[in-house]
PDB file of C-alpha atoms in Angstrom:
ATOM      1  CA  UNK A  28      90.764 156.411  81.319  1.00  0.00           C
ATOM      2  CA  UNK A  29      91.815 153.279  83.381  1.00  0.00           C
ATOM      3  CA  UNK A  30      93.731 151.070  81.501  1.00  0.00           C
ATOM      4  CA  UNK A  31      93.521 146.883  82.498  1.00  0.00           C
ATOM      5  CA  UNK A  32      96.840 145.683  84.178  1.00  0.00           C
ATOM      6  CA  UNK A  33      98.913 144.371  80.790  1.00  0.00           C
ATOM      7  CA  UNK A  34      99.756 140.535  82.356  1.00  0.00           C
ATOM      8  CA  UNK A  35     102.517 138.716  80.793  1.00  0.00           C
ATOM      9  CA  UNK A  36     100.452 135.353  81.433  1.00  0.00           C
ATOM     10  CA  UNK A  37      97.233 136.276  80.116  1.00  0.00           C
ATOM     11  CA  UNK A  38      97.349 135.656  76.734  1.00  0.00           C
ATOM     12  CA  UNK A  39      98.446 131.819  77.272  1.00  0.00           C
ATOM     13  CA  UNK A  40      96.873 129.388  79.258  1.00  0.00           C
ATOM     14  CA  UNK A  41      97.623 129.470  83.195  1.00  0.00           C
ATOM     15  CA  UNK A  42      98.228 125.625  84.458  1.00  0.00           C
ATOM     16  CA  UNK A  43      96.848 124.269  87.472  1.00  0.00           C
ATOM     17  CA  UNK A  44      98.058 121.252  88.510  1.00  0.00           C
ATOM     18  CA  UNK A  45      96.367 118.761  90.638  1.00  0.00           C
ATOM     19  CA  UNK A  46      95.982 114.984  91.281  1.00  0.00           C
ATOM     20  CA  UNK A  47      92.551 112.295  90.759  1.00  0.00           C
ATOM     21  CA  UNK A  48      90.765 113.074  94.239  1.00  0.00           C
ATOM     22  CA  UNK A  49      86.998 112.832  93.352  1.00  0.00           C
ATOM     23  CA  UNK A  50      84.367 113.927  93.809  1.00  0.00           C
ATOM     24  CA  UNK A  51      86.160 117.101  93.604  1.00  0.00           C
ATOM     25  CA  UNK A  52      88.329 115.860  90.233  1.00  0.00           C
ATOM     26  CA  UNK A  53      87.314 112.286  88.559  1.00  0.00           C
ATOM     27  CA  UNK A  54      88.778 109.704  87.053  1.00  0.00           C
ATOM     28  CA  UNK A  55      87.724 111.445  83.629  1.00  0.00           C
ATOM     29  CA  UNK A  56      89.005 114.848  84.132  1.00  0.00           C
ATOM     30  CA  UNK A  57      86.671 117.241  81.844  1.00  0.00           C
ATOM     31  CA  UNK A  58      83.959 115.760  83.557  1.00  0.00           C
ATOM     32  CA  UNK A  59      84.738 117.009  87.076  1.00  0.00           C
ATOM     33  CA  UNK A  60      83.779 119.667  89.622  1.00  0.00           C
ATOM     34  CA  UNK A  61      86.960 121.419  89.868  1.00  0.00           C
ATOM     35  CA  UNK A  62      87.692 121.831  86.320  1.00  0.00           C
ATOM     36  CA  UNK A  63      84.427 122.893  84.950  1.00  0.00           C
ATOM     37  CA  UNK A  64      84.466 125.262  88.226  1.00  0.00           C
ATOM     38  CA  UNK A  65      88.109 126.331  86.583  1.00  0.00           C
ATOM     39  CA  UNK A  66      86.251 126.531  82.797  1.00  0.00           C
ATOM     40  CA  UNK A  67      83.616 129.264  84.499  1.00  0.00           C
ATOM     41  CA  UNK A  68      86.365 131.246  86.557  1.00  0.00           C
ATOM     42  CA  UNK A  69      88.710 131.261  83.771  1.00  0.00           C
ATOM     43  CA  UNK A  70      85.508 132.708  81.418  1.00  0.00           C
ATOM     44  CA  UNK A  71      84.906 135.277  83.952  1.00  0.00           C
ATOM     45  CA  UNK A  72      88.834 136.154  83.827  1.00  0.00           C
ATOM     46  CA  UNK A  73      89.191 136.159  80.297  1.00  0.00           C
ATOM     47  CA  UNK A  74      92.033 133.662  80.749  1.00  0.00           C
ATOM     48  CA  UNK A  75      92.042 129.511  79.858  1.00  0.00           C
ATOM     49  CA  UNK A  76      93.190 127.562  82.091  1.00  0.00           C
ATOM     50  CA  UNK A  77      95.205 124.141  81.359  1.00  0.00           C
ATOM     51  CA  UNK A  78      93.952 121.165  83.845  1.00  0.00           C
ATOM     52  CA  UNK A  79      97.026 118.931  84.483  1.00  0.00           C
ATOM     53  CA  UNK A  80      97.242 115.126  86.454  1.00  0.00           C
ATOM     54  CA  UNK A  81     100.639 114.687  88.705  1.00  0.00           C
ATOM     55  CA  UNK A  82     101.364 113.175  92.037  1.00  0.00           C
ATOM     56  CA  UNK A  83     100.393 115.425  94.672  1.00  0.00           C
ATOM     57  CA  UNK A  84     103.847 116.079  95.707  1.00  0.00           C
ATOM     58  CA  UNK A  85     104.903 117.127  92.311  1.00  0.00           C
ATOM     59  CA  UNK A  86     102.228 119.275  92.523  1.00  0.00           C
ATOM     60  CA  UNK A  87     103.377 121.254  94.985  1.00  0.00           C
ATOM     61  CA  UNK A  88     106.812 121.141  93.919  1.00  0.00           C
ATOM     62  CA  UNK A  89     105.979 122.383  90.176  1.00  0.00           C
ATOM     63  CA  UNK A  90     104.502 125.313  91.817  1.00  0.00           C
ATOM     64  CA  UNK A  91     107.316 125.831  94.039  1.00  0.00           C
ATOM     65  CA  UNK A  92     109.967 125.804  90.901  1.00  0.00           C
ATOM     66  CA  UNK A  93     107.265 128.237  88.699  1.00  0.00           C
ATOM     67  CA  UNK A  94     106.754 125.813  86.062  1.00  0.00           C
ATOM     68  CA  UNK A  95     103.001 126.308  87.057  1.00  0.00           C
ATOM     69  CA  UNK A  96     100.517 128.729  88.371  1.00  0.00           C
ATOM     70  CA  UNK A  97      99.074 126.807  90.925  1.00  0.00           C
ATOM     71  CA  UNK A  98      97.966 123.896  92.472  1.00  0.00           C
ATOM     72  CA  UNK A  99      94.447 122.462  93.876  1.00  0.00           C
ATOM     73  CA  UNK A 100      92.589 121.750  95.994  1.00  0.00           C
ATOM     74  CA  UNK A 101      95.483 123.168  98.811  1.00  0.00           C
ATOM     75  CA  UNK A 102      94.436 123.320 102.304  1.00  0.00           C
ATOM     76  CA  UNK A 103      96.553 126.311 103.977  1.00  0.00           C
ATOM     77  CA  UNK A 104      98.926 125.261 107.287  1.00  0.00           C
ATOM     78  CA  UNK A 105     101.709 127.774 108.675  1.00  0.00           C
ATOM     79  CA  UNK A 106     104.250 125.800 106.388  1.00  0.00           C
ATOM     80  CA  UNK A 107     102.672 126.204 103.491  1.00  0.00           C
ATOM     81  CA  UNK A 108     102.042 129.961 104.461  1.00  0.00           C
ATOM     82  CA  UNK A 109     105.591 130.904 104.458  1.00  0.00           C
ATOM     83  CA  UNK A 110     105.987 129.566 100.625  1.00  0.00           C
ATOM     84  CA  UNK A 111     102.574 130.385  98.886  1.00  0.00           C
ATOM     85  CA  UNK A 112      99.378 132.363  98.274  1.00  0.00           C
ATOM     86  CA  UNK A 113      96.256 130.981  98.519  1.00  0.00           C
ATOM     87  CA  UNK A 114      93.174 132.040  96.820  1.00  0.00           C
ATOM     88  CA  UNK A 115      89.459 132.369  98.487  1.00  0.00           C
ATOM     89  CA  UNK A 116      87.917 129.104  99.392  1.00  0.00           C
ATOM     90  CA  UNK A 117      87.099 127.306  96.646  1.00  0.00           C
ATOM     91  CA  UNK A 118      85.071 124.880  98.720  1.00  0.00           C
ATOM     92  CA  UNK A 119      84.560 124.146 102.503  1.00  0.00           C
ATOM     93  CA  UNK A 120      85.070 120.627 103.730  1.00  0.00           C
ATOM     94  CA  UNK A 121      85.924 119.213 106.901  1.00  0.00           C
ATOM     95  CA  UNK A 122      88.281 115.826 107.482  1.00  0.00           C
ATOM     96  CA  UNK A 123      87.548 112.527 109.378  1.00  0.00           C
ATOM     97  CA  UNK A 124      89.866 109.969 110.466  1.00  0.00           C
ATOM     98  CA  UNK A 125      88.131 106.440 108.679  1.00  0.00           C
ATOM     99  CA  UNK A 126      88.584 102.967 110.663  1.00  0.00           C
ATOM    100  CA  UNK A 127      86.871  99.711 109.130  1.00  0.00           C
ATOM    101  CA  UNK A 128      84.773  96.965 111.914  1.00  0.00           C
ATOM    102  CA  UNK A 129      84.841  93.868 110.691  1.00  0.00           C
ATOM    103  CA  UNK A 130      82.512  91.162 112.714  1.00  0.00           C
ATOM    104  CA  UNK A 131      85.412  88.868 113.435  1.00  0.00           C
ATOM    105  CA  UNK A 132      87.902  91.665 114.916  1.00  0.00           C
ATOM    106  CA  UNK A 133      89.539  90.616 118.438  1.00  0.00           C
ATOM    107  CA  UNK A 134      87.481  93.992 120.996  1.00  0.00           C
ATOM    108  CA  UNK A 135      90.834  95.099 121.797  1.00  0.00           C
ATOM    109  CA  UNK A 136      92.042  95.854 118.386  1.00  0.00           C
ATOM    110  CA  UNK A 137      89.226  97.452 117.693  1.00  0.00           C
ATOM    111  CA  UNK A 138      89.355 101.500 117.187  1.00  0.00           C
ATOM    112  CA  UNK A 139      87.643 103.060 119.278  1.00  0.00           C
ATOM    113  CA  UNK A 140      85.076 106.253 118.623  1.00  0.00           C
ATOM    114  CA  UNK A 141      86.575 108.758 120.449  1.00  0.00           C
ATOM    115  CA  UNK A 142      89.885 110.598 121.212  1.00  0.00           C
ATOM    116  CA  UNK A 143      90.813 114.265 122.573  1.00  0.00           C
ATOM    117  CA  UNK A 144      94.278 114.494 121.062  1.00  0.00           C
ATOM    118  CA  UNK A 145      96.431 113.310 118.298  1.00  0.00           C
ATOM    119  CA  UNK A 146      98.810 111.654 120.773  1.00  0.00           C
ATOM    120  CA  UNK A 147      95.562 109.151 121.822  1.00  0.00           C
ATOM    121  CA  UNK A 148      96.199 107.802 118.541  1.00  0.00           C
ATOM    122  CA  UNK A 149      99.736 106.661 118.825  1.00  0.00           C
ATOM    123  CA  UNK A 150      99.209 103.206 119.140  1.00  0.00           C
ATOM    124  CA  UNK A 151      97.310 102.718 115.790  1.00  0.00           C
ATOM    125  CA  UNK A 152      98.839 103.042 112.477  1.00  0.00           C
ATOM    126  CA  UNK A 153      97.702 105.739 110.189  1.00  0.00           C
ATOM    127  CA  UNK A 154      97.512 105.557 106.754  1.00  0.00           C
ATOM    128  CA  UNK A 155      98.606 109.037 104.588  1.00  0.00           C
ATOM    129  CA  UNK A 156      99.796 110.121 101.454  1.00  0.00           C
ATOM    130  CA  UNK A 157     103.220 112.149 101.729  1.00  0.00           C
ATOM    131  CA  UNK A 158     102.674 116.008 101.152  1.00  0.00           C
ATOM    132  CA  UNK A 159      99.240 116.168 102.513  1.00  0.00           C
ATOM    133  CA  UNK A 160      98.569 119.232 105.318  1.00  0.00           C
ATOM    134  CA  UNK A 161      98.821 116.620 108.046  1.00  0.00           C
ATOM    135  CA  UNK A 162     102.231 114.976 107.578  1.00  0.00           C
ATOM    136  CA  UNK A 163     103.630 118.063 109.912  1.00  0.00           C
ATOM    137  CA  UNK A 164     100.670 117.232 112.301  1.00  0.00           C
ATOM    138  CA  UNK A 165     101.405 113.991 112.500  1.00  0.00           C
ATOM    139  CA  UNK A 166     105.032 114.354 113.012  1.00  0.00           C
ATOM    140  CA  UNK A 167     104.622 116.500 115.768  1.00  0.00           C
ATOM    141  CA  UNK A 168     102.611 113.678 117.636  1.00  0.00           C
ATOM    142  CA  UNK A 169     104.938 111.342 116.674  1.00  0.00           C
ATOM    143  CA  UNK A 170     102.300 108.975 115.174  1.00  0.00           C
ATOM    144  CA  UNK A 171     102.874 105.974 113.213  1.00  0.00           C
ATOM    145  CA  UNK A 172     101.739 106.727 109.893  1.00  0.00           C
ATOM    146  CA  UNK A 173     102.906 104.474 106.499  1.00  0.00           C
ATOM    147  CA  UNK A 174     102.131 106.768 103.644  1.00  0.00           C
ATOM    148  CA  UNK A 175     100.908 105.245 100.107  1.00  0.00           C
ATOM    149  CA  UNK A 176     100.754 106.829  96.846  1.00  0.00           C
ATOM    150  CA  UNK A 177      97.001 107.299  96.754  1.00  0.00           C
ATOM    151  CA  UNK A 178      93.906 107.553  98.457  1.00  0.00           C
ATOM    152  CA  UNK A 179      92.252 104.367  96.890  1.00  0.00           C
ATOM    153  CA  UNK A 180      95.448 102.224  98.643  1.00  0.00           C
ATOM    154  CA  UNK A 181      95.049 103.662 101.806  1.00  0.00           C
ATOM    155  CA  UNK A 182      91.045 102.240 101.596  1.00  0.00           C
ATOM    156  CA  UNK A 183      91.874  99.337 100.671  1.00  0.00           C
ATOM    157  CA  UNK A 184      94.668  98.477 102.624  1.00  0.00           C
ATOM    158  CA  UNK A 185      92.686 100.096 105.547  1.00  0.00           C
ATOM    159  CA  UNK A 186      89.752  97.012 104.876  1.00  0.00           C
ATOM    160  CA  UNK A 187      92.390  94.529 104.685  1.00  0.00           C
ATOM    161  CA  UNK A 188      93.420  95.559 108.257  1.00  0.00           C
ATOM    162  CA  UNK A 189      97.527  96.499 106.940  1.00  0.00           C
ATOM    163  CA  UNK A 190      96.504 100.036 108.698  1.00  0.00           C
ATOM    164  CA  UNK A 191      93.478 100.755 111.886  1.00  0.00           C
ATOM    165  CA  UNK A 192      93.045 104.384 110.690  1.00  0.00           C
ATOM    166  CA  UNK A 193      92.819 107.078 107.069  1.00  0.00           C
ATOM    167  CA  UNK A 194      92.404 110.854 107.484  1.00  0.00           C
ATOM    168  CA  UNK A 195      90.619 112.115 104.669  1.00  0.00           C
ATOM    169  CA  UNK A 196      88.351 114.872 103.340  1.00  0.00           C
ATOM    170  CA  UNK A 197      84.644 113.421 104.595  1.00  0.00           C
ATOM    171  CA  UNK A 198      83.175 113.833 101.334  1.00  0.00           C
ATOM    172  CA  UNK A 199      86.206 112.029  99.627  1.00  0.00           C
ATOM    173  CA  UNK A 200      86.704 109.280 101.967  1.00  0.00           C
ATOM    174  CA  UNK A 201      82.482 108.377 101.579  1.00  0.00           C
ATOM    175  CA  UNK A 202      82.949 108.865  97.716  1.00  0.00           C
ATOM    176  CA  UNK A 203      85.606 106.661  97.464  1.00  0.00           C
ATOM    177  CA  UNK A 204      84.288 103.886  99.766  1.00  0.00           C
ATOM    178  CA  UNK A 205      80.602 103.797  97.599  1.00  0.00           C
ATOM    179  CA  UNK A 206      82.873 103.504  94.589  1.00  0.00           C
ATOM    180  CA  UNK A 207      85.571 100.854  95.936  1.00  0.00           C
ATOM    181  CA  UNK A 208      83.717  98.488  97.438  1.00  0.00           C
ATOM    182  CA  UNK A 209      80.372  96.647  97.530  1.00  0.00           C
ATOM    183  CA  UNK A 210      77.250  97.874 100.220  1.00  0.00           C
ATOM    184  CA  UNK A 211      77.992  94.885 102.667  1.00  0.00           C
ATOM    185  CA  UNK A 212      81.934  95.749 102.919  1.00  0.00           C
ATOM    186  CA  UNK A 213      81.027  99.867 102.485  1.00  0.00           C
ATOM    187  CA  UNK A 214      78.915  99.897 105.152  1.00  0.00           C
ATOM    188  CA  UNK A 215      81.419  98.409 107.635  1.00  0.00           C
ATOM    189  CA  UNK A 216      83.448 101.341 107.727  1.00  0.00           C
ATOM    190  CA  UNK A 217      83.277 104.732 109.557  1.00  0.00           C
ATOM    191  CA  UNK A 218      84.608 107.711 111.234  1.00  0.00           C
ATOM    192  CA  UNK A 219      85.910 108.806 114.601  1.00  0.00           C
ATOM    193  CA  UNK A 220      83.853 111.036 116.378  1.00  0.00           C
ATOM    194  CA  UNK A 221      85.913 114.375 116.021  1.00  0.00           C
ATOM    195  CA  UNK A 222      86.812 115.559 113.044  1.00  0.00           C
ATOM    196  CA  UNK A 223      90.698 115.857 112.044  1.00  0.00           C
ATOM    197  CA  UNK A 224      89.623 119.160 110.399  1.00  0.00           C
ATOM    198  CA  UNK A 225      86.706 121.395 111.248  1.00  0.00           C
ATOM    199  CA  UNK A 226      85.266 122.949 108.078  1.00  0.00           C
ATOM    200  CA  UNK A 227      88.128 123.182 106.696  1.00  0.00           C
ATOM    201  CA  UNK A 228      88.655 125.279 103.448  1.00  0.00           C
ATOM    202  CA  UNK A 229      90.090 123.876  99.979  1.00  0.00           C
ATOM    203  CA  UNK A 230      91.739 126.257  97.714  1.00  0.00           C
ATOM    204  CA  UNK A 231      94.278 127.873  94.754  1.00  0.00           C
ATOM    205  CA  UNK A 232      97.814 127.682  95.797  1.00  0.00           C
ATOM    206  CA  UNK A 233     100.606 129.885  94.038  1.00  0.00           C
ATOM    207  CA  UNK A 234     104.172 130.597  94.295  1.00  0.00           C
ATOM    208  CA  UNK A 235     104.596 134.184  95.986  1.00  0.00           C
ATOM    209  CA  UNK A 236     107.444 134.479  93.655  1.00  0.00           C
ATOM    210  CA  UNK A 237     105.228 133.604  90.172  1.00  0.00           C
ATOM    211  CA  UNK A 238     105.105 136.363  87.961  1.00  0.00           C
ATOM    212  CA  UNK A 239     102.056 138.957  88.706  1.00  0.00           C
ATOM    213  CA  UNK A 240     100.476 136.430  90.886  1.00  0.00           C
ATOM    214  CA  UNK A 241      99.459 138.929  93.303  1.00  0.00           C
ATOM    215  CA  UNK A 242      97.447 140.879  90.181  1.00  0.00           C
ATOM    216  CA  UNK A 243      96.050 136.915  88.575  1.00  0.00           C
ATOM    217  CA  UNK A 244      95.063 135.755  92.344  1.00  0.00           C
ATOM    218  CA  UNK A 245      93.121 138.719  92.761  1.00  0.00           C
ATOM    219  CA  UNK A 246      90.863 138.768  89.307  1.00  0.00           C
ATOM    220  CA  UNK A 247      90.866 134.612  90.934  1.00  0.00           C
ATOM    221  CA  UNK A 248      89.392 135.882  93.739  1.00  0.00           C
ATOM    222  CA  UNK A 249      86.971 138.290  92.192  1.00  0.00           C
ATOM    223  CA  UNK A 250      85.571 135.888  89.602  1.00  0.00           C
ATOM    224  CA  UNK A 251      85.676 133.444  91.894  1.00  0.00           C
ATOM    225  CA  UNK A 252      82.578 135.875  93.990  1.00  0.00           C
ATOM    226  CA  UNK A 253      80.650 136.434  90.795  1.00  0.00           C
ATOM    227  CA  UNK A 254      80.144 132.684  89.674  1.00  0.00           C
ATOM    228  CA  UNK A 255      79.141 132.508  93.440  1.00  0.00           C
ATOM    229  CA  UNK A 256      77.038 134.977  93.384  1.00  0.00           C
ATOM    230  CA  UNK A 257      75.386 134.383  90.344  1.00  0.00           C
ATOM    231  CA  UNK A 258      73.884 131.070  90.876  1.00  0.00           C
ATOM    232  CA  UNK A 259      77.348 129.060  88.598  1.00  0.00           C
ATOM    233  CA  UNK A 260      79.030 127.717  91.365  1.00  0.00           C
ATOM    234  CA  UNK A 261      75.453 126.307  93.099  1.00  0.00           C
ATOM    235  CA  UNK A 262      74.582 124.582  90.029  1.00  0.00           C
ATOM    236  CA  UNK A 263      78.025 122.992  89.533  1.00  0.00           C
ATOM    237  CA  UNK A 264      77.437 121.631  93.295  1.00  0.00           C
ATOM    238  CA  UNK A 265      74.435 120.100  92.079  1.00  0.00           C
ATOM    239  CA  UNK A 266      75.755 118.614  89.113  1.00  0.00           C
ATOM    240  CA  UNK A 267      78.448 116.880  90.621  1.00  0.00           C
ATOM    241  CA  UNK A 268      76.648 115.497  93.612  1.00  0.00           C
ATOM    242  CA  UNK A 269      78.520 117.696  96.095  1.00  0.00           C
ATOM    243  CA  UNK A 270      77.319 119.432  99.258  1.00  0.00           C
ATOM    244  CA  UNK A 271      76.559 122.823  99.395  1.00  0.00           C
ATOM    245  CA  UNK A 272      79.223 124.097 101.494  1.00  0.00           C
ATOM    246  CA  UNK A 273      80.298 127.975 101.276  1.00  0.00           C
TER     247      UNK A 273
END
């Protein structure tokens, strides 16, 4: 007889931490992609997960000193490699730098469509939020980049011309543009031809050093397939107005 790993964690709920960022996790939490994706992976597992809000860095940081399981949505860079695990994508979504046009802007400081490398983009200034998987990209093109507390500030200070450029998730950045502003200032905005990120993947990230986190990321991974595969995970899309993207 095979007896099921005994896991110290599995009898109390695991916490995941992670930060408002819709459409992906709203303004009213339980109502959310992520978390009811969390609520159908954590049935699967047997386990309950515990959805908590904290600035992204703390995020990271909470995982890194094992008061937490994890933290998401985590895109994976060689850094981050060194430190964590990540689970299987938990969705795919590629990034876009955002500029606004206004009618009245001089044609030289306008931003223009196109660039081939990070450096092109020196002379602008970029708008990020501090932790993010691009800070170590940006560094290393020594861009000028002012980094805010949120992505809603870096929108709006972006239309009010305090920054020419915003890296963000697609979906996000269009989310958050329908919900901040009115049709004739929304529809002044858009993206740089090449994406920042090319289908890039979103996922779990864990402490290598967390207790059986190897044995939890695994039965992750493997419930993770089965709401996939059984139709949960395309009908949680749906529901939340996302793109089908896996």
């Amino acid at each position: 007889m095979v007896l099921a790993p005994t896991l110290v964690h599995a009898q109390k709920p695991l916490i995941i931490a992670t930060n408002i960022y819709p459409p992906y996790v709203n303004e009213d939490v339980k109502k959310s992609f992520l978390p009811a994706l969390f609520d159908e992976i954590g049935t699967e597992m047997g386990i309950e997960f515990k959805i908590v809000l904290m600035p992204w860095l703390r995020c990271e940081q909470e995982v890194t000193n094992l008061n937490i399981w994890g933290a998401i949505p985590y895109t994976r860079n060689a850094e981050r490699d060194q430190l964590y695990l990540f689970s299987d994508p938990i969705y795919t979504s590629d990034a876009h730098f955002f500029a606004y046009r206004t009618p009245d802007k001089a044609p030289d400081k306008t931003v223009p469509l196109e660039y081939d490398e990070l450096t092109d983009l020196r002379k602008w200034r970029i708008g990020g939020i501090q932790g993010y998987y691009y800070e170590p990209l940006f560094d290393k093109a020594s861009m000028d980049v002012d980094y805010a507390l949120s992505e809603n500030q870096n929108f709006r200070r972006l239309k009010l011309g305090r920054i020419d450029l915003v890296p963000a998730a697609t979906t996000v950045g269009w989310h958050l543009i329908k919900q901040l502003f009115p049709p004739d200032i929304a529809k002044n905005f858009y993206t740089l031809d090449k994406p920042l990120v090319d289908g890039g993947t979103l996922h779990l990230m864990t402490s290598k050093n967390y207790p059986e986190t190897q044995i939890l990321l695994k039965r992750f991974n493997q419930a993770l397939t089965k709401v996939k595969q059984n139709g949960t995970f395309a009908r949680l899309v749906e529901e939340y107005g996302l793109v089908m993207r896996y």
